Amino acid sequence: GQNAPIIYELKADVATPMDRIARNISSDYRSLRDEFSKDSFLTQLAPAIESRIKDARSKDGFSVTVSSNLKEYDFNREAFPTEMDSRTFISISGTTDHYAVMFTNGDSLGYVHAPVEEARRQAAALASSRKCIITYSGTLEKSGEQRLQFQTQKVIHLRVRRITMRLERSGAEFVQDFF
């Protein structure tokens, strides 16, 4: 949650005011009760925010991780479904503004390939728990405000290059690369 406001700024057409970024990433800033204290604290915090934005600009890739309940294996595709498409978004919690991640190649992210024999070896683990952790890794394409679920959100658009799906029970991982 604290990284979303920083990453959003990298490709935003309109910069977010520094006090809004501070409110999203600093509980200390949010807890201040008057504008004079906030102004003094922002003077100290602004260089750290600018430094984090500068550091983020030097990164090649970004990722978002979600917890999910894995749907049934698709034997025809030899893959597990992710339930991802171009309309799907991931809301980011832990911020006062509303941030979300969408995928510019969402329609190709619906499945993670898992050879049937490798998937079959996970049958016992899947019988006791369908929980998995899915990490979508890729490159930042753009950021901008967009109306999602009846409210304006600051949306980070990621082009996914890799999905890593890890089963919580067994720790088994399945990886799908996109080029």
GROMACS .gro file of C-alpha atoms in nm:
model
  179
    1GLY     CA    1   0.000   0.000   0.000
    2GLN     CA    2   0.276   0.246   0.082
    3ASN     CA    3   0.450   0.188  -0.252
    4ALA     CA    4   0.143   0.253  -0.469
    5PRO     CA    5   0.150   0.635  -0.428
    6ILE     CA    6   0.520   0.638  -0.521
    7ILE     CA    7   0.483   0.408  -0.823
    8TYR     CA    8   0.176   0.598  -0.943
    9GLU     CA    9   0.381   0.921  -0.964
   10LEU     CA   10   0.631   0.766  -1.207
   11LYS     CA   11   0.390   0.779  -1.501
   12ALA     CA   12   0.115   1.015  -1.382
   13ASP     CA   13   0.013   1.286  -1.627
   14VAL     CA   14  -0.073   1.515  -1.338
   15ALA     CA   15   0.145   1.503  -1.026
   16THR     CA   16  -0.025   1.437  -0.694
   17PRO     CA   17   0.028   1.718  -0.441
   18MET     CA   18   0.301   1.631  -0.190
   19ASP     CA   19   0.064   1.655   0.107
   20ARG     CA   20  -0.164   1.390  -0.052
   21ILE     CA   21   0.130   1.155  -0.102
   22ALA     CA   22   0.238   1.218   0.259
   23ARG     CA   23  -0.113   1.140   0.383
   24ASN     CA   24  -0.106   0.809   0.193
   25ILE     CA   25   0.233   0.687   0.310
   26SER     CA   26   0.279   0.832   0.660
   27SER     CA   27   0.062   0.751   0.960
   28ASP     CA   28   0.257   1.016   1.153
   29TYR     CA   29   0.150   1.281   0.902
   30ARG     CA   30  -0.213   1.161   0.915
   31SER     CA   31  -0.218   1.179   1.296
   32LEU     CA   32  -0.120   1.548   1.309
   33ARG     CA   33  -0.420   1.762   1.400
   34ASP     CA   34  -0.337   2.110   1.269
   35GLU     CA   35  -0.211   2.255   0.943
   36PHE     CA   36   0.100   2.412   1.102
   37SER     CA   37   0.226   2.079   1.236
   38LYS     CA   38   0.147   1.916   0.902
   39ASP     CA   39   0.335   2.187   0.713
   40SER     CA   40   0.644   2.147   0.936
   41PHE     CA   41   0.635   1.770   0.907
   42LEU     CA   42   0.585   1.785   0.529
   43THR     CA   43   0.897   2.001   0.498
   44GLN     CA   44   1.093   1.715   0.659
   45LEU     CA   45   0.911   1.437   0.476
   46ALA     CA   46   0.916   1.581   0.120
   47PRO     CA   47   1.286   1.503   0.053
   48ALA     CA   48   1.229   1.139   0.156
   49ILE     CA   49   0.927   1.113  -0.076
   50GLU     CA   50   1.123   1.268  -0.363
   51SER     CA   51   1.408   1.026  -0.296
   52ARG     CA   52   1.171   0.727  -0.303
   53ILE     CA   53   1.026   0.845  -0.635
   54LYS     CA   54   1.377   0.888  -0.776
   55ASP     CA   55   1.477   0.538  -0.656
   56ALA     CA   56   1.163   0.388  -0.809
   57ARG     CA   57   1.244   0.550  -1.146
   58SER     CA   58   1.562   0.340  -1.158
   59LYS     CA   59   1.369   0.012  -1.124
   60ASP     CA   60   1.302  -0.204  -1.428
   61GLY     CA   61   1.001  -0.390  -1.297
   62PHE     CA   62   0.723  -0.386  -1.045
   63SER     CA   63   0.492  -0.648  -0.901
   64VAL     CA   64   0.166  -0.689  -0.718
   65THR     CA   65   0.085  -0.993  -0.505
   66VAL     CA   66  -0.261  -1.122  -0.420
   67SER     CA   67  -0.400  -1.409  -0.219
   68SER     CA   68  -0.659  -1.618  -0.398
   69ASN     CA   69  -0.858  -1.939  -0.382
   70LEU     CA   70  -0.750  -2.146  -0.678
   71LYS     CA   71  -1.024  -2.261  -0.915
   72GLU     CA   72  -1.022  -2.611  -1.064
   73TYR     CA   73  -0.749  -2.715  -1.304
   74ASP     CA   74  -0.838  -2.687  -1.674
   75PHE     CA   75  -0.726  -3.015  -1.834
   76ASN     CA   76  -0.781  -2.889  -2.190
   77ARG     CA   77  -0.548  -2.594  -2.137
   78GLU     CA   78  -0.318  -2.771  -1.890
   79ALA     CA   79  -0.340  -2.466  -1.669
   80PHE     CA   80  -0.487  -2.317  -1.354
   81PRO     CA   81  -0.724  -2.021  -1.405
   82THR     CA   82  -0.639  -1.683  -1.254
   83GLU     CA   83  -0.978  -1.524  -1.329
   84MET     CA   84  -0.790  -1.223  -1.469
   85ASP     CA   85  -0.899  -1.022  -1.775
   86SER     CA   86  -0.873  -0.667  -1.911
   87ARG     CA   87  -1.152  -0.538  -1.682
   88THR     CA   88  -1.012  -0.686  -1.362
   89PHE     CA   89  -0.840  -0.457  -1.116
   90ILE     CA   90  -0.672  -0.505  -0.783
   91SER     CA   91  -0.758  -0.251  -0.516
   92ILE     CA   92  -0.464  -0.144  -0.304
   93SER     CA   93  -0.534  -0.123   0.067
   94GLY     CA   94  -0.345   0.082   0.322
   95THR     CA   95  -0.384   0.420   0.151
   96THR     CA   96  -0.626   0.706   0.218
   97ASP     CA   97  -0.676   0.772  -0.154
   98HIS     CA   98  -0.806   0.489  -0.369
   99TYR     CA   99  -0.532   0.314  -0.569
  100ALA     CA  100  -0.572   0.016  -0.799
  101VAL     CA  101  -0.362  -0.191  -1.038
  102MET     CA  102  -0.490  -0.293  -1.381
  103PHE     CA  103  -0.310  -0.494  -1.645
  104THR     CA  104  -0.264  -0.368  -2.001
  105ASN     CA  105  -0.241  -0.728  -2.123
  106GLY     CA  106  -0.510  -0.861  -1.888
  107ASP     CA  107  -0.688  -1.068  -2.152
  108SER     CA  108  -0.383  -1.294  -2.190
  109LEU     CA  109  -0.344  -1.351  -1.814
  110GLY     CA  110  -0.638  -1.582  -1.755
  111TYR     CA  111  -0.435  -1.900  -1.703
  112VAL     CA  112  -0.103  -2.017  -1.561
  113HIS     CA  113   0.037  -2.318  -1.744
  114ALA     CA  114   0.098  -2.621  -1.523
  115PRO     CA  115   0.186  -2.953  -1.687
  116VAL     CA  116  -0.079  -3.205  -1.589
  117GLU     CA  117   0.163  -3.439  -1.409
  118GLU     CA  118   0.310  -3.155  -1.202
  119ALA     CA  119  -0.039  -3.031  -1.119
  120ARG     CA  120  -0.154  -3.384  -1.033
  121ARG     CA  121   0.130  -3.416  -0.777
  122GLN     CA  122  -0.040  -3.131  -0.588
  123ALA     CA  123  -0.375  -3.312  -0.557
  124ALA     CA  124  -0.338  -3.386  -0.184
  125ALA     CA  125  -0.240  -3.027  -0.105
  126LEU     CA  126  -0.525  -2.893  -0.319
  127ALA     CA  127  -0.773  -3.127  -0.152
  128SER     CA  128  -0.700  -2.967   0.185
  129SER     CA  129  -0.655  -2.604   0.073
  130ARG     CA  130  -0.710  -2.410  -0.249
  131LYS     CA  131  -0.531  -2.101  -0.116
  132CYS     CA  132  -0.253  -1.964  -0.332
  133ILE     CA  133  -0.042  -1.652  -0.366
  134ILE     CA  134  -0.022  -1.501  -0.715
  135THR     CA  135   0.244  -1.247  -0.806
  136TYR     CA  136   0.205  -1.044  -1.125
  137SER     CA  137   0.542  -0.896  -1.229
  138GLY     CA  138   0.601  -0.659  -1.516
  139THR     CA  139   0.667  -0.308  -1.635
  140LEU     CA  140   0.482   0.011  -1.556
  141GLU     CA  141   0.309   0.146  -1.867
  142LYS     CA  142   0.103   0.439  -1.740
  143SER     CA  143  -0.081   0.586  -1.443
  144GLY     CA  144  -0.394   0.794  -1.433
  145GLU     CA  145  -0.725   0.852  -1.265
  146GLN     CA  146  -1.010   0.629  -1.373
  147ARG     CA  147  -1.361   0.560  -1.253
  148LEU     CA  148  -1.385   0.206  -1.112
  149GLN     CA  149  -1.678   0.076  -0.910
  150PHE     CA  150  -1.846   0.416  -0.889
  151GLN     CA  151  -1.545   0.604  -0.757
  152THR     CA  152  -1.240   0.771  -0.903
  153GLN     CA  153  -0.924   0.577  -0.835
  154LYS     CA  154  -0.557   0.635  -0.909
  155VAL     CA  155  -0.483   0.344  -1.143
  156ILE     CA  156  -0.140   0.196  -1.206
  157HIS     CA  157  -0.130   0.010  -1.540
  158LEU     CA  158   0.116  -0.278  -1.542
  159ARG     CA  159   0.217  -0.489  -1.843
  160VAL     CA  160   0.264  -0.835  -1.694
  161ARG     CA  161   0.574  -1.024  -1.802
  162ARG     CA  162   0.549  -1.309  -1.549
  163ILE     CA  163   0.291  -1.469  -1.323
  164THR     CA  164   0.410  -1.680  -1.032
  165MET     CA  165   0.147  -1.891  -0.859
  166ARG     CA  166   0.248  -2.051  -0.529
  167LEU     CA  167   0.025  -2.299  -0.348
  168GLU     CA  168   0.015  -2.210   0.021
  169ARG     CA  169  -0.017  -2.568   0.145
  170SER     CA  170   0.268  -2.732  -0.049
  171GLY     CA  171   0.475  -2.433  -0.159
  172ALA     CA  172   0.469  -2.563  -0.519
  173GLU     CA  173   0.512  -2.290  -0.779
  174PHE     CA  174   0.389  -2.257  -1.133
  175VAL     CA  175   0.530  -1.980  -1.354
  176GLN     CA  176   0.395  -1.835  -1.677
  177ASP     CA  177   0.603  -1.590  -1.880
  178PHE     CA  178   0.459  -1.340  -2.129
  179PHE     CA  179   0.657  -1.166  -2.400
   0.00000   0.00000   0.00000
